[in-house]
XYZ file of N, CA, C and O in Angstrom:
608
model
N 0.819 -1.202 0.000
C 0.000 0.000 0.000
C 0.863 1.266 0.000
O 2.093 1.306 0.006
N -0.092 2.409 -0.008
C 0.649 3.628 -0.415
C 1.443 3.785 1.193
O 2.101 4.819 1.311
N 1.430 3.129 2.042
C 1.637 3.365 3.507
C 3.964 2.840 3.211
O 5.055 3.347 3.471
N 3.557 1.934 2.735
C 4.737 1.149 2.398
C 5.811 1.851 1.467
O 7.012 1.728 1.705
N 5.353 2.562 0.441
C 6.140 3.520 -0.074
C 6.621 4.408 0.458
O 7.778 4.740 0.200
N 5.610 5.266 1.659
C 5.852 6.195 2.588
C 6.784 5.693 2.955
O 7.722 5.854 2.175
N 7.039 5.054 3.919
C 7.865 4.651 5.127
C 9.387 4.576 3.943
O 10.252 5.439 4.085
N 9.524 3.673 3.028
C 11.174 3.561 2.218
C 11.227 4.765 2.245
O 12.167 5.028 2.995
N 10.461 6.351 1.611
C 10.892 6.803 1.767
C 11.428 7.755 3.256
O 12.494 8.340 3.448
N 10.514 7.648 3.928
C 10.851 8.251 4.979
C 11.960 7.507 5.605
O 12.734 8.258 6.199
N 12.327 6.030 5.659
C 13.542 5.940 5.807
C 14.807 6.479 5.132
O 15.745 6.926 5.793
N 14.802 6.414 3.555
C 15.537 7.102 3.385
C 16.066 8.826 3.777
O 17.212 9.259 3.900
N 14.702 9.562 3.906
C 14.870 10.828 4.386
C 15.488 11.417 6.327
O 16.113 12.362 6.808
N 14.702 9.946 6.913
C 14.713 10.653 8.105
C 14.732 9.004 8.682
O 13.722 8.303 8.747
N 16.243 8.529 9.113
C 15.953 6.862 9.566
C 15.253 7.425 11.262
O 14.206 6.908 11.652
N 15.721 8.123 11.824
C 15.133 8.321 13.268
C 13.723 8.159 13.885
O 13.365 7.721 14.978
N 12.874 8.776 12.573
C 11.512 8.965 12.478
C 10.923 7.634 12.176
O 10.199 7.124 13.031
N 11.168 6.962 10.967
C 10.869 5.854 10.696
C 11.390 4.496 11.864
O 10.910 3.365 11.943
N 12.184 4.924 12.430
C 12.007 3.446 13.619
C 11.254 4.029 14.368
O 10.456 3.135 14.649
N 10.882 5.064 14.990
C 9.860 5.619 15.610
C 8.596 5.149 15.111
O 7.850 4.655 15.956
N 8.287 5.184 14.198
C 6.615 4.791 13.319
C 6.817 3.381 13.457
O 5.745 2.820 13.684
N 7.970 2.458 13.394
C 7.803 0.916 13.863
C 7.640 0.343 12.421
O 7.599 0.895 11.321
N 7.567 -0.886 12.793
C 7.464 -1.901 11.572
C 5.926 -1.989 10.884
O 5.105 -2.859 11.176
N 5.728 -0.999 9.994
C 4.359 -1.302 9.346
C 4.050 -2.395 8.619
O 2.888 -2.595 8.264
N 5.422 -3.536 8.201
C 4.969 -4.261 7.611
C 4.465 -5.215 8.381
O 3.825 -6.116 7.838
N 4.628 -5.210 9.619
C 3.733 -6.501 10.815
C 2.562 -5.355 11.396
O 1.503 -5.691 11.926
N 2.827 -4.503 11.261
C 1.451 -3.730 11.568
C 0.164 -4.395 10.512
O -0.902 -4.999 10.633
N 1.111 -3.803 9.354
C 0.139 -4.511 8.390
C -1.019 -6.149 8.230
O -2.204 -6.347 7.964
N 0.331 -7.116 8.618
C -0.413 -8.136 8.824
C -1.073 -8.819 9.793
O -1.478 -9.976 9.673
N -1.232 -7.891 11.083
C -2.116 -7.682 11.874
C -3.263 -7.096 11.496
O -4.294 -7.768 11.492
N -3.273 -6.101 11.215
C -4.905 -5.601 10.485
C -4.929 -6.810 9.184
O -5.248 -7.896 9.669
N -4.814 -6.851 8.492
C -5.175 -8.202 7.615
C -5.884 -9.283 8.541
O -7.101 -9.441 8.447
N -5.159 -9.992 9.393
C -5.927 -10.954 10.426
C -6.985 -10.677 10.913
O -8.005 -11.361 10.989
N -6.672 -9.127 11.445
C -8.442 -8.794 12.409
C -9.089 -8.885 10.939
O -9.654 -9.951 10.696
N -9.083 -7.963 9.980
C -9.741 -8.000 9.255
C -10.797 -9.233 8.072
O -11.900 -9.258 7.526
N -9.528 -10.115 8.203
C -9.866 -11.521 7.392
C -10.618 -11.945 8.831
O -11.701 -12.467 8.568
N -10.467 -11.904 9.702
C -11.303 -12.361 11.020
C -13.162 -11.662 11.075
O -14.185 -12.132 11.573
N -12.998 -10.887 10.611
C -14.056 -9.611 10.732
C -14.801 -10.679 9.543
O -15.425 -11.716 9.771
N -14.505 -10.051 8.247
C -14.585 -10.628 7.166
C -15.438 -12.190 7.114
O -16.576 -12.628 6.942
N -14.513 -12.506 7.294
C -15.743 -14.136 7.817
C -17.016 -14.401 8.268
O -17.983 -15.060 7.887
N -16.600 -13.379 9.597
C -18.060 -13.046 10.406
C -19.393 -12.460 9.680
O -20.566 -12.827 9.744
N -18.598 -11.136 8.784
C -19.687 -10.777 7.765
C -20.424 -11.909 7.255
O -21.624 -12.062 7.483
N -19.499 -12.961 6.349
C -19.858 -13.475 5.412
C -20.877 -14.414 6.033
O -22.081 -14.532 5.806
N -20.092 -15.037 6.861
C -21.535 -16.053 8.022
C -22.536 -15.174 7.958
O -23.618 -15.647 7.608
N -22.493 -14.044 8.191
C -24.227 -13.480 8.620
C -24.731 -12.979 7.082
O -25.803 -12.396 6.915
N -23.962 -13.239 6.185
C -24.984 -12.641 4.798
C -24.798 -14.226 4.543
O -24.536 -14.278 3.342
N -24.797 -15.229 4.926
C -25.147 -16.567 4.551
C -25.918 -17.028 5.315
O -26.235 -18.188 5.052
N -26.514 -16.455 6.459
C -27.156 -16.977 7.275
C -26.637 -18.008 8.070
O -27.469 -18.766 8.571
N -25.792 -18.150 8.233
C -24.832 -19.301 8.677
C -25.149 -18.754 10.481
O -25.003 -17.582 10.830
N -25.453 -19.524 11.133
C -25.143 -19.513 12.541
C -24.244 -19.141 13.211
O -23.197 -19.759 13.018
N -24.211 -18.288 14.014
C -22.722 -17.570 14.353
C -23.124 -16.137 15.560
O -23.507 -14.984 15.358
N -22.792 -16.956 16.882
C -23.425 -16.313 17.746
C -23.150 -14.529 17.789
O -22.080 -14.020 17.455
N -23.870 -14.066 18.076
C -24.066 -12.678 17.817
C -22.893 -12.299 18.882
O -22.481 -11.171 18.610
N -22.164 -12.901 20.085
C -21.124 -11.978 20.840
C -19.965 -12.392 19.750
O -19.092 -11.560 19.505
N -19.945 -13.823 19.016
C -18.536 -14.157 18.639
C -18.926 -12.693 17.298
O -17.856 -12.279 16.853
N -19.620 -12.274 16.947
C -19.837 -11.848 15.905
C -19.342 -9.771 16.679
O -18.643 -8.940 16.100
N -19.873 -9.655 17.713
C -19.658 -8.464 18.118
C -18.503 -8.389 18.150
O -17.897 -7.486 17.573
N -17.821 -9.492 18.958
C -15.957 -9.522 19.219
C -15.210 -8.962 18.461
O -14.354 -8.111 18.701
N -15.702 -9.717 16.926
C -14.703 -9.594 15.915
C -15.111 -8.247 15.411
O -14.266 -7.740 14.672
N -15.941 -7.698 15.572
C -15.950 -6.242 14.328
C -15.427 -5.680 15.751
O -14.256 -5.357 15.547
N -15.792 -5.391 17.227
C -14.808 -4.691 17.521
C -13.073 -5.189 17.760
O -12.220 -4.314 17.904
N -12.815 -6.219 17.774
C -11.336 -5.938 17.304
C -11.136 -5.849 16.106
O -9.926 -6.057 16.019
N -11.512 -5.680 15.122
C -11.506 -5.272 13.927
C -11.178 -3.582 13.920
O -10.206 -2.965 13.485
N -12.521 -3.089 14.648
C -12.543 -1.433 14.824
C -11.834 -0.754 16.215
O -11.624 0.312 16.793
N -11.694 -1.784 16.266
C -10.042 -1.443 17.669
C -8.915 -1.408 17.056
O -8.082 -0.592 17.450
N -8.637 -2.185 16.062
C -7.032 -2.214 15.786
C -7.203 -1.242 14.453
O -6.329 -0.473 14.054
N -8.235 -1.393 13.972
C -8.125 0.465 12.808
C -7.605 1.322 13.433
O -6.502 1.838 13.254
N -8.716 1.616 14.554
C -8.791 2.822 15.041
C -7.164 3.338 15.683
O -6.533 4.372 15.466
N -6.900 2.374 16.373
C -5.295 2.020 16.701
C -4.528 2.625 15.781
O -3.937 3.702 15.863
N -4.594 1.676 14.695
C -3.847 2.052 13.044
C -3.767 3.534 13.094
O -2.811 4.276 13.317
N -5.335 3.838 12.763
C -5.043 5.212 12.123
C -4.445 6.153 13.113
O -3.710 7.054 12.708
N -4.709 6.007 14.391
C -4.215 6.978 15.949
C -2.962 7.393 15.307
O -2.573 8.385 14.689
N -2.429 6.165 15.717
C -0.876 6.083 14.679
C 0.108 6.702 14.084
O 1.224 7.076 14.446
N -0.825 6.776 12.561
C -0.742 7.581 11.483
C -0.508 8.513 12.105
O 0.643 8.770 12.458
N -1.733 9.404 12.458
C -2.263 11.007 12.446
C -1.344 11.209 13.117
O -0.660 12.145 12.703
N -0.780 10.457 14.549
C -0.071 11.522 15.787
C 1.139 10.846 15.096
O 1.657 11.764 14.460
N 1.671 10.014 14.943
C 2.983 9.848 14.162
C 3.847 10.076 12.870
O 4.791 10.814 12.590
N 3.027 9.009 12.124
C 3.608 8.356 10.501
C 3.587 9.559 9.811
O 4.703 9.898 9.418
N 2.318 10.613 9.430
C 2.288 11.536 8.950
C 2.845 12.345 9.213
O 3.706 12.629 8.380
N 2.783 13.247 10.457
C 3.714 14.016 10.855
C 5.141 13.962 10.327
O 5.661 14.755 9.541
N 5.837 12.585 11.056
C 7.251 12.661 10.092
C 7.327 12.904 9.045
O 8.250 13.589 8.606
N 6.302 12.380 8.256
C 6.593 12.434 6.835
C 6.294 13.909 6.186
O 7.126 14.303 5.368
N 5.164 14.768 6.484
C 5.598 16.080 5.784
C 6.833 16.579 6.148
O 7.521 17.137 5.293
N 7.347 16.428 7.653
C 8.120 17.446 7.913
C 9.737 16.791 7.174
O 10.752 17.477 7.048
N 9.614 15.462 6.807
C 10.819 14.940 6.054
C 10.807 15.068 4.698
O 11.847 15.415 4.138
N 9.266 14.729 3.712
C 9.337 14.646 2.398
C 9.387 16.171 1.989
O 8.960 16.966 2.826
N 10.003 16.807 0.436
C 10.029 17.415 -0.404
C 8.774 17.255 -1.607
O 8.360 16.165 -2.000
N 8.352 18.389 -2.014
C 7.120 18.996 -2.604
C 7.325 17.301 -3.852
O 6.431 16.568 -4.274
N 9.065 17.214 -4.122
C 8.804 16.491 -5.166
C 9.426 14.783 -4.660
O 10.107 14.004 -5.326
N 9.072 14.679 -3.744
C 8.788 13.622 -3.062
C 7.013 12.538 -3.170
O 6.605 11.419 -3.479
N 6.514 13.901 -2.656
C 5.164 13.680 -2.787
C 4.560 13.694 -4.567
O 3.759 13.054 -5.248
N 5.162 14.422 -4.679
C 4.507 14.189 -6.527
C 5.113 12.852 -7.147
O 4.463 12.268 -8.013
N 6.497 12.291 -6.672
C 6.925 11.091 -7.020
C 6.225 9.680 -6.713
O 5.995 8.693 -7.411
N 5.932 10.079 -5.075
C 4.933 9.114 -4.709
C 3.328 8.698 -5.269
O 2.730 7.640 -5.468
N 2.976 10.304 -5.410
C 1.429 10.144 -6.210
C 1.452 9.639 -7.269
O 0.377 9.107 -7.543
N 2.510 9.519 -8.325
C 2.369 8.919 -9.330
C 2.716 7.377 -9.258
O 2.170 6.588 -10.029
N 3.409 7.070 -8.544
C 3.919 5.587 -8.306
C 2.643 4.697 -8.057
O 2.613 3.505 -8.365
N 1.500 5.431 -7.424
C 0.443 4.602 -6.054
C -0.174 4.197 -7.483
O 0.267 4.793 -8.467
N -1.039 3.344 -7.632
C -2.371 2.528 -8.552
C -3.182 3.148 -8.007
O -3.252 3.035 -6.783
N -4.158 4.094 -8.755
C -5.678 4.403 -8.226
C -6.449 2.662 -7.773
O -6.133 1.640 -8.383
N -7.117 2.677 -7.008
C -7.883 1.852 -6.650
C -9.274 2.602 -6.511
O -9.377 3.735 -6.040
N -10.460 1.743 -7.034
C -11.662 2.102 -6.450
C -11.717 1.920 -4.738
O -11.185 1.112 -3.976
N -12.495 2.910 -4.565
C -13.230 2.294 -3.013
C -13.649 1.792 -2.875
O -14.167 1.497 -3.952
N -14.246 0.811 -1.674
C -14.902 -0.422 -1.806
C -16.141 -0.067 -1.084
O -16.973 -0.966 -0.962
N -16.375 0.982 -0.634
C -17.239 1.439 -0.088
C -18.507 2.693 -0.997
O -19.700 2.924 -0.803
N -17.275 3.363 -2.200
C -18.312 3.885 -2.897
C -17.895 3.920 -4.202
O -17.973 5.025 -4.738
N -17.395 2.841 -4.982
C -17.032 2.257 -5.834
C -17.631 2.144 -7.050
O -17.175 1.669 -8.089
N -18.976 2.749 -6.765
C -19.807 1.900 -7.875
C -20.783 0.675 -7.412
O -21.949 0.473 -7.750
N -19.920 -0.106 -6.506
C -20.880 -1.611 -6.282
C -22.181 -1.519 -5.691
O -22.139 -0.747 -4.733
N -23.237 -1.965 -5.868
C -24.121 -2.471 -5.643
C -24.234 -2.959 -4.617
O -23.661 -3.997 -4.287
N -25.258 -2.081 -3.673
C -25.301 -2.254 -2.089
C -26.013 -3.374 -1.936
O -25.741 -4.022 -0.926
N -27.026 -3.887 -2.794
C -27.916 -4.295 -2.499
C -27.641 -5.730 -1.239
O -28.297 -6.178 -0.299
N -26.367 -6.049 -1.853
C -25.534 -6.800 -1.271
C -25.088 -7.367 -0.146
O -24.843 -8.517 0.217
N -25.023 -5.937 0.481
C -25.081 -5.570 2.006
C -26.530 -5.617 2.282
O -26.860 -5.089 3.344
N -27.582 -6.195 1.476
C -29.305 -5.868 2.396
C -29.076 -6.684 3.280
O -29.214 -6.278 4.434
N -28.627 -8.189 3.051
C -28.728 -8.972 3.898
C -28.328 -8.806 5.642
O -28.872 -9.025 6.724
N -27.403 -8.432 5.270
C -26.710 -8.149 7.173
C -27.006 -7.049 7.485
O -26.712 -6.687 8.624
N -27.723 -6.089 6.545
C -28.498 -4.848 7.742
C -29.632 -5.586 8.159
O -29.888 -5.520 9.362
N -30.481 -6.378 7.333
C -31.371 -6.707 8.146
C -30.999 -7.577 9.144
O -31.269 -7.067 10.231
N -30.518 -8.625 9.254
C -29.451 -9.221 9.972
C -29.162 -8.055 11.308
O -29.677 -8.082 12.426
N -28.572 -7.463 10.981
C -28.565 -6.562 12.013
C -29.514 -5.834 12.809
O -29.429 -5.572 14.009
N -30.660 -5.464 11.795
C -31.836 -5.028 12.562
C -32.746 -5.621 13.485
O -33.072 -5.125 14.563
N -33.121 -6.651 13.038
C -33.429 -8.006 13.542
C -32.463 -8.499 14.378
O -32.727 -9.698 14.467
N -31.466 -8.256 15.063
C -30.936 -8.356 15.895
C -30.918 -7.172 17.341
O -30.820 -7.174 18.568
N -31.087 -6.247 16.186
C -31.348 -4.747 17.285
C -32.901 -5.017 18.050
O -33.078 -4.923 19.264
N -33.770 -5.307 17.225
C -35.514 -5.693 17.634
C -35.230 -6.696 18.484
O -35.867 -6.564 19.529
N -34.427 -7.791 18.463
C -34.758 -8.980 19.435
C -34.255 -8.115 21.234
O -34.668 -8.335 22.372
N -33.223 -7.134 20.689
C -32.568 -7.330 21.991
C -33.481 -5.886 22.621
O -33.102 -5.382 23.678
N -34.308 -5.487 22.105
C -35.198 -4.661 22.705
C -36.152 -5.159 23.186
O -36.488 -4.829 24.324
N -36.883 -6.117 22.450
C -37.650 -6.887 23.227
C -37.422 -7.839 24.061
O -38.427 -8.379 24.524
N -36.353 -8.241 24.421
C -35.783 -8.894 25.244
C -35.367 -7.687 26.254
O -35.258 -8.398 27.253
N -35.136 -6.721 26.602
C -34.621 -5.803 27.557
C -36.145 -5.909 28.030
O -36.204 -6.338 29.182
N -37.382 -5.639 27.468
C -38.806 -4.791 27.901
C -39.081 -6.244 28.616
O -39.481 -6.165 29.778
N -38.911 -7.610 28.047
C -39.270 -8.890 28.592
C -38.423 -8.983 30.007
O -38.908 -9.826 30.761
N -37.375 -8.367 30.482
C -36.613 -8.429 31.284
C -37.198 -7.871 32.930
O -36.806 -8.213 34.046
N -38.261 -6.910 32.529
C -39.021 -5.868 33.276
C -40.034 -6.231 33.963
O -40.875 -7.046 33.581
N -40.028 -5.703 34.935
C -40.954 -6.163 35.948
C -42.304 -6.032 35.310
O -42.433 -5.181 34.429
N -43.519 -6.920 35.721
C -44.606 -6.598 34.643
C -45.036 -5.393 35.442
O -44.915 -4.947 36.583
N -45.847 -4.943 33.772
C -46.407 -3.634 34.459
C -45.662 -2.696 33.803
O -46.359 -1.817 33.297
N -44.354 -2.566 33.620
C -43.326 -1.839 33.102
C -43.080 -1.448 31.696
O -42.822 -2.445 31.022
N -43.073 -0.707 31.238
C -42.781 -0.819 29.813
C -41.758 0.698 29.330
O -42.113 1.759 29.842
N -40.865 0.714 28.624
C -40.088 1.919 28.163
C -40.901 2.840 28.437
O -40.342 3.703 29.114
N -42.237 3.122 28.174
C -42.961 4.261 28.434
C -42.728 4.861 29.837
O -42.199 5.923 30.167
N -43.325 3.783 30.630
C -44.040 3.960 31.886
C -42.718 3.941 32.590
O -42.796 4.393 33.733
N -41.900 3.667 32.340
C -40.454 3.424 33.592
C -40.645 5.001 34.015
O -40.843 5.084 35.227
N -40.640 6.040 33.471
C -40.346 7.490 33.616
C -41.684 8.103 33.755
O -41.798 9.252 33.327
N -42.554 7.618 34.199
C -44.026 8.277 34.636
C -44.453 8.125 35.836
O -43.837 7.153 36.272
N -45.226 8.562 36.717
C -45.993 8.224 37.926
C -47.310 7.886 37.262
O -47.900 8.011 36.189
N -47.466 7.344 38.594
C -49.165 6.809 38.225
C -49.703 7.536 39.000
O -49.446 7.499 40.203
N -50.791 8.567 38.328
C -51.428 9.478 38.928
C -52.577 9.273 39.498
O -52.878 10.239 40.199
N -53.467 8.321 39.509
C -54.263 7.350 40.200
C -54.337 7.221 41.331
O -55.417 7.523 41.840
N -53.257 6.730 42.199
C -52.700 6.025 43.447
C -53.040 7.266 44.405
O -52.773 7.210 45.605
């Protein structure tokens, strides 16, 4: 990735900075794992495949733990070094080197794709509401928790 070009060069420009930012290439294949981990989980739930809803929570948040991680990273680190090391024609060398890639998120593709695991998901949001209100003393309901009974 364009992350990997960064760093050769920022080693070449600035080695101090770049052992500071650490080894992105095992960074890298750590997010790959959560992600191919994540990934699966999706795919079980747009297959309908059985797949308990915590093993399923786990994985998207370590999935969106070790991004979020990732990018922390970046912003307060990787980047930083790198403007204050690369040259105007550094960066124009690099932009041309990278492969445009589509996004995979607004790419063109066809959401429809994703219907499955929103509903999947919604239907998961409905069970666990009605399961919270089933939890309640009778008599109780989201409404009434926050009312008096003016009756009494």
């Amino acid at each position: 990735p364009k992350e990997d070009l960064l760093l050769a060069r920022l080693s070449e420009r600035d080695q101090t900075s770049a052992r500071v930012v650490g080894d992105r290439a095992q960074a890298h294949v750590e997010l790959g794992d959560n992600l191919r981990t994540f990934a699966t989980g999706v795919r079980a739930v747009l297959l309908d495949a059985k797949l308990p809803r915590d093993a399923f929570v786990d994985r998207a948040r370590a999935f969106i733990d070790s991004q979020r991680g990732h990018l922390a990273m970046e912003e307060a680190s990787f980047f930083p070094a790198a403007e204050r090391a690369f040259t105007a024609d550094d960066w124009s060398k690099l932009g041309a080197s990278v492969p445009r890639v589509l996004d995979p998120l607004h790419g063109g593709e066809d959401e429809s794709k994703y219907e499955s695991l929103r509903r999947n998901i919604l239907a998961w949001d409905a069970e666990d509401r009605r399961s919270e209100e089933s939890d309640k003393p009778p008599g109780l309901s989201s409404v009434s928790t926050h009312q008096t009974d003016s009756t009494s």
